[in-house]
């Protein structure tokens, strides 16, 4: 089970990276027209912060609060760098050694990332963008 959980986290992290790499930088500034929503950049800031916060919780077996190091979520290269760093931090964890508490945090992280995928699908459709191939294959969008 530990290996499968790590595999699902890796896949969801790669999908997030693929979407950001696919979008142009100006799109990060957009929201959903005529609907109450934050910007795509806000979604990405939350994803990075959750990755950092949950990874810390997994490592320490306790929730230390939410924090995010991404200060420029409207700059594509900054977002891509933060996504890469947060993925590397998670990859530094040996999932075969996790306790039940740590596994719960890892599942919470997976759930959070996938929930944002659903939101990002709405943003892409709502703004008339296209999806990268990996999203077409995974979500048949």
mmCIF file of C-alpha atoms in Angstrom:
data_model
loop_
_atom_site.group_PDB
_atom_site.id
_atom_site.type_symbol
_atom_site.label_atom_id
_atom_site.label_comp_id
_atom_site.label_asym_id
_atom_site.label_seq_id
_atom_site.Cartn_x
_atom_site.Cartn_y
_atom_site.Cartn_z
ATOM 1 C CA UNK A 1 0.000 0.000 0.000
ATOM 2 C CA UNK A 2 2.802 2.455 0.822
ATOM 3 C CA UNK A 3 4.264 2.095 -2.643
ATOM 4 C CA UNK A 4 0.861 2.648 -4.283
ATOM 5 C CA UNK A 5 0.198 5.788 -2.219
ATOM 6 C CA UNK A 6 3.597 7.207 -3.182
ATOM 7 C CA UNK A 7 2.919 6.333 -6.816
ATOM 8 C CA UNK A 8 -0.430 8.195 -6.758
ATOM 9 C CA UNK A 9 1.177 11.258 -5.157
ATOM 10 C CA UNK A 10 3.928 11.251 -7.786
ATOM 11 C CA UNK A 11 1.366 11.035 -10.576
ATOM 12 C CA UNK A 12 -0.754 13.863 -9.201
ATOM 13 C CA UNK A 13 2.343 16.035 -8.688
ATOM 14 C CA UNK A 14 3.497 15.378 -12.263
ATOM 15 C CA UNK A 15 0.050 16.248 -13.591
ATOM 16 C CA UNK A 16 0.084 19.577 -11.753
ATOM 17 C CA UNK A 17 3.522 20.347 -13.181
ATOM 18 C CA UNK A 18 2.391 19.396 -16.681
ATOM 19 C CA UNK A 19 -0.581 21.753 -16.535
ATOM 20 C CA UNK A 20 1.467 24.714 -15.313
ATOM 21 C CA UNK A 21 4.129 24.026 -17.947
ATOM 22 C CA UNK A 22 1.377 23.908 -20.583
ATOM 23 C CA UNK A 23 -0.295 27.200 -19.618
ATOM 24 C CA UNK A 24 1.212 30.536 -20.569
ATOM 25 C CA UNK A 25 2.196 32.919 -17.797
ATOM 26 C CA UNK A 26 -0.615 35.388 -18.446
ATOM 27 C CA UNK A 27 -3.177 32.668 -17.755
ATOM 28 C CA UNK A 28 -1.986 32.402 -14.143
ATOM 29 C CA UNK A 29 -3.575 35.795 -13.550
ATOM 30 C CA UNK A 30 -7.053 34.717 -14.666
ATOM 31 C CA UNK A 31 -10.073 33.691 -12.646
ATOM 32 C CA UNK A 32 -13.422 32.282 -13.712
ATOM 33 C CA UNK A 33 -15.260 35.053 -15.557
ATOM 34 C CA UNK A 34 -18.434 36.288 -13.852
ATOM 35 C CA UNK A 35 -18.100 33.825 -10.963
ATOM 36 C CA UNK A 36 -16.722 34.265 -7.451
ATOM 37 C CA UNK A 37 -13.307 32.651 -7.625
ATOM 38 C CA UNK A 38 -9.690 33.292 -6.898
ATOM 39 C CA UNK A 39 -7.094 33.322 -9.660
ATOM 40 C CA UNK A 40 -5.283 30.327 -11.112
ATOM 41 C CA UNK A 41 -2.203 31.679 -9.313
ATOM 42 C CA UNK A 42 -4.117 31.410 -6.041
ATOM 43 C CA UNK A 43 -4.873 27.770 -6.734
ATOM 44 C CA UNK A 44 -1.195 27.117 -7.391
ATOM 45 C CA UNK A 45 -0.110 28.992 -4.258
ATOM 46 C CA UNK A 46 -2.437 26.766 -2.226
ATOM 47 C CA UNK A 47 -1.107 23.605 -3.885
ATOM 48 C CA UNK A 48 2.509 24.512 -3.126
ATOM 49 C CA UNK A 49 1.653 25.505 0.439
ATOM 50 C CA UNK A 50 -0.233 22.277 1.052
ATOM 51 C CA UNK A 51 2.625 20.225 -0.343
ATOM 52 C CA UNK A 52 5.113 21.996 1.916
ATOM 53 C CA UNK A 53 2.846 21.878 4.976
ATOM 54 C CA UNK A 54 1.762 18.265 4.598
ATOM 55 C CA UNK A 55 5.298 17.108 3.831
ATOM 56 C CA UNK A 56 6.418 18.752 7.070
ATOM 57 C CA UNK A 57 3.535 17.034 8.879
ATOM 58 C CA UNK A 58 4.482 13.672 7.369
ATOM 59 C CA UNK A 59 8.114 14.116 8.450
ATOM 60 C CA UNK A 60 7.240 15.190 12.013
ATOM 61 C CA UNK A 61 4.050 13.150 12.519
ATOM 62 C CA UNK A 62 2.159 16.289 13.506
ATOM 63 C CA UNK A 63 0.465 19.251 11.876
ATOM 64 C CA UNK A 64 2.604 22.402 12.154
ATOM 65 C CA UNK A 65 0.163 24.701 10.370
ATOM 66 C CA UNK A 66 -0.109 25.911 6.798
ATOM 67 C CA UNK A 67 2.668 27.952 5.237
ATOM 68 C CA UNK A 68 3.802 28.586 1.680
ATOM 69 C CA UNK A 69 7.193 29.694 0.421
ATOM 70 C CA UNK A 70 5.824 30.694 -3.012
ATOM 71 C CA UNK A 71 5.780 34.492 -2.996
ATOM 72 C CA UNK A 72 5.330 34.994 -6.751
ATOM 73 C CA UNK A 73 2.485 32.679 -7.825
ATOM 74 C CA UNK A 74 1.871 34.719 -10.984
ATOM 75 C CA UNK A 75 5.384 34.005 -12.303
ATOM 76 C CA UNK A 76 5.368 30.705 -14.160
ATOM 77 C CA UNK A 77 9.044 29.843 -13.594
ATOM 78 C CA UNK A 78 8.670 30.498 -9.853
ATOM 79 C CA UNK A 79 5.648 28.215 -9.705
ATOM 80 C CA UNK A 80 7.414 25.473 -11.663
ATOM 81 C CA UNK A 81 10.466 25.745 -9.387
ATOM 82 C CA UNK A 82 8.287 25.533 -6.254
ATOM 83 C CA UNK A 83 6.401 22.538 -7.655
ATOM 84 C CA UNK A 84 9.712 20.806 -8.405
ATOM 85 C CA UNK A 85 11.181 21.547 -4.983
ATOM 86 C CA UNK A 86 8.057 20.400 -3.148
ATOM 87 C CA UNK A 87 8.022 17.180 -5.199
ATOM 88 C CA UNK A 88 11.670 16.557 -4.361
ATOM 89 C CA UNK A 89 10.956 17.106 -0.658
ATOM 90 C CA UNK A 90 8.228 14.486 -0.725
ATOM 91 C CA UNK A 91 10.480 12.104 -2.662
ATOM 92 C CA UNK A 92 12.981 12.332 0.211
ATOM 93 C CA UNK A 93 10.561 10.477 2.473
ATOM 94 C CA UNK A 94 10.800 6.694 2.797
ATOM 95 C CA UNK A 95 7.166 5.652 2.565
ATOM 96 C CA UNK A 96 7.871 2.111 3.778
ATOM 97 C CA UNK A 97 8.682 3.510 7.230
ATOM 98 C CA UNK A 98 5.566 5.655 7.736
ATOM 99 C CA UNK A 99 3.302 5.352 10.759
ATOM 100 C CA UNK A 100 -0.489 5.397 10.518
ATOM 101 C CA UNK A 101 -0.507 9.099 11.451
ATOM 102 C CA UNK A 102 1.980 9.873 8.677
ATOM 103 C CA UNK A 103 -0.026 7.811 6.184
ATOM 104 C CA UNK A 104 -3.125 9.872 7.059
ATOM 105 C CA UNK A 105 -1.216 13.083 6.298
ATOM 106 C CA UNK A 106 -0.036 11.610 2.988
ATOM 107 C CA UNK A 107 -3.614 10.705 2.030
ATOM 108 C CA UNK A 108 -4.759 14.200 3.027
ATOM 109 C CA UNK A 109 -2.092 15.659 0.740
ATOM 110 C CA UNK A 110 -3.195 13.454 -2.158
ATOM 111 C CA UNK A 111 -6.827 14.404 -1.576
ATOM 112 C CA UNK A 112 -5.924 18.113 -1.509
ATOM 113 C CA UNK A 113 -3.907 17.970 -4.725
ATOM 114 C CA UNK A 114 -6.619 16.076 -6.603
ATOM 115 C CA UNK A 115 -9.313 18.462 -5.333
ATOM 116 C CA UNK A 116 -7.326 21.296 -6.905
ATOM 117 C CA UNK A 117 -7.129 19.331 -10.155
ATOM 118 C CA UNK A 118 -10.919 19.457 -10.286
ATOM 119 C CA UNK A 119 -10.870 23.185 -9.694
ATOM 120 C CA UNK A 120 -8.172 23.708 -12.313
ATOM 121 C CA UNK A 121 -10.218 21.764 -14.859
ATOM 122 C CA UNK A 122 -13.007 24.309 -14.328
ATOM 123 C CA UNK A 123 -10.506 27.157 -14.778
ATOM 124 C CA UNK A 124 -9.157 25.697 -18.004
ATOM 125 C CA UNK A 125 -12.628 25.110 -19.451
ATOM 126 C CA UNK A 126 -13.938 28.448 -18.186
ATOM 127 C CA UNK A 127 -11.129 30.363 -19.841
ATOM 128 C CA UNK A 128 -11.133 28.396 -23.088
ATOM 129 C CA UNK A 129 -7.655 26.905 -22.654
ATOM 130 C CA UNK A 130 -6.453 23.480 -23.690
ATOM 131 C CA UNK A 131 -5.036 20.676 -21.568
ATOM 132 C CA UNK A 132 -1.667 18.945 -21.847
ATOM 133 C CA UNK A 133 -1.706 15.371 -23.153
ATOM 134 C CA UNK A 134 -1.182 13.932 -19.666
ATOM 135 C CA UNK A 135 -4.436 15.533 -18.498
ATOM 136 C CA UNK A 136 -6.290 14.328 -21.590
ATOM 137 C CA UNK A 137 -5.116 10.786 -20.839
ATOM 138 C CA UNK A 138 -5.760 10.885 -17.093
ATOM 139 C CA UNK A 139 -9.025 12.808 -16.941
ATOM 140 C CA UNK A 140 -10.329 12.458 -20.529
ATOM 141 C CA UNK A 141 -10.828 16.233 -20.704
#
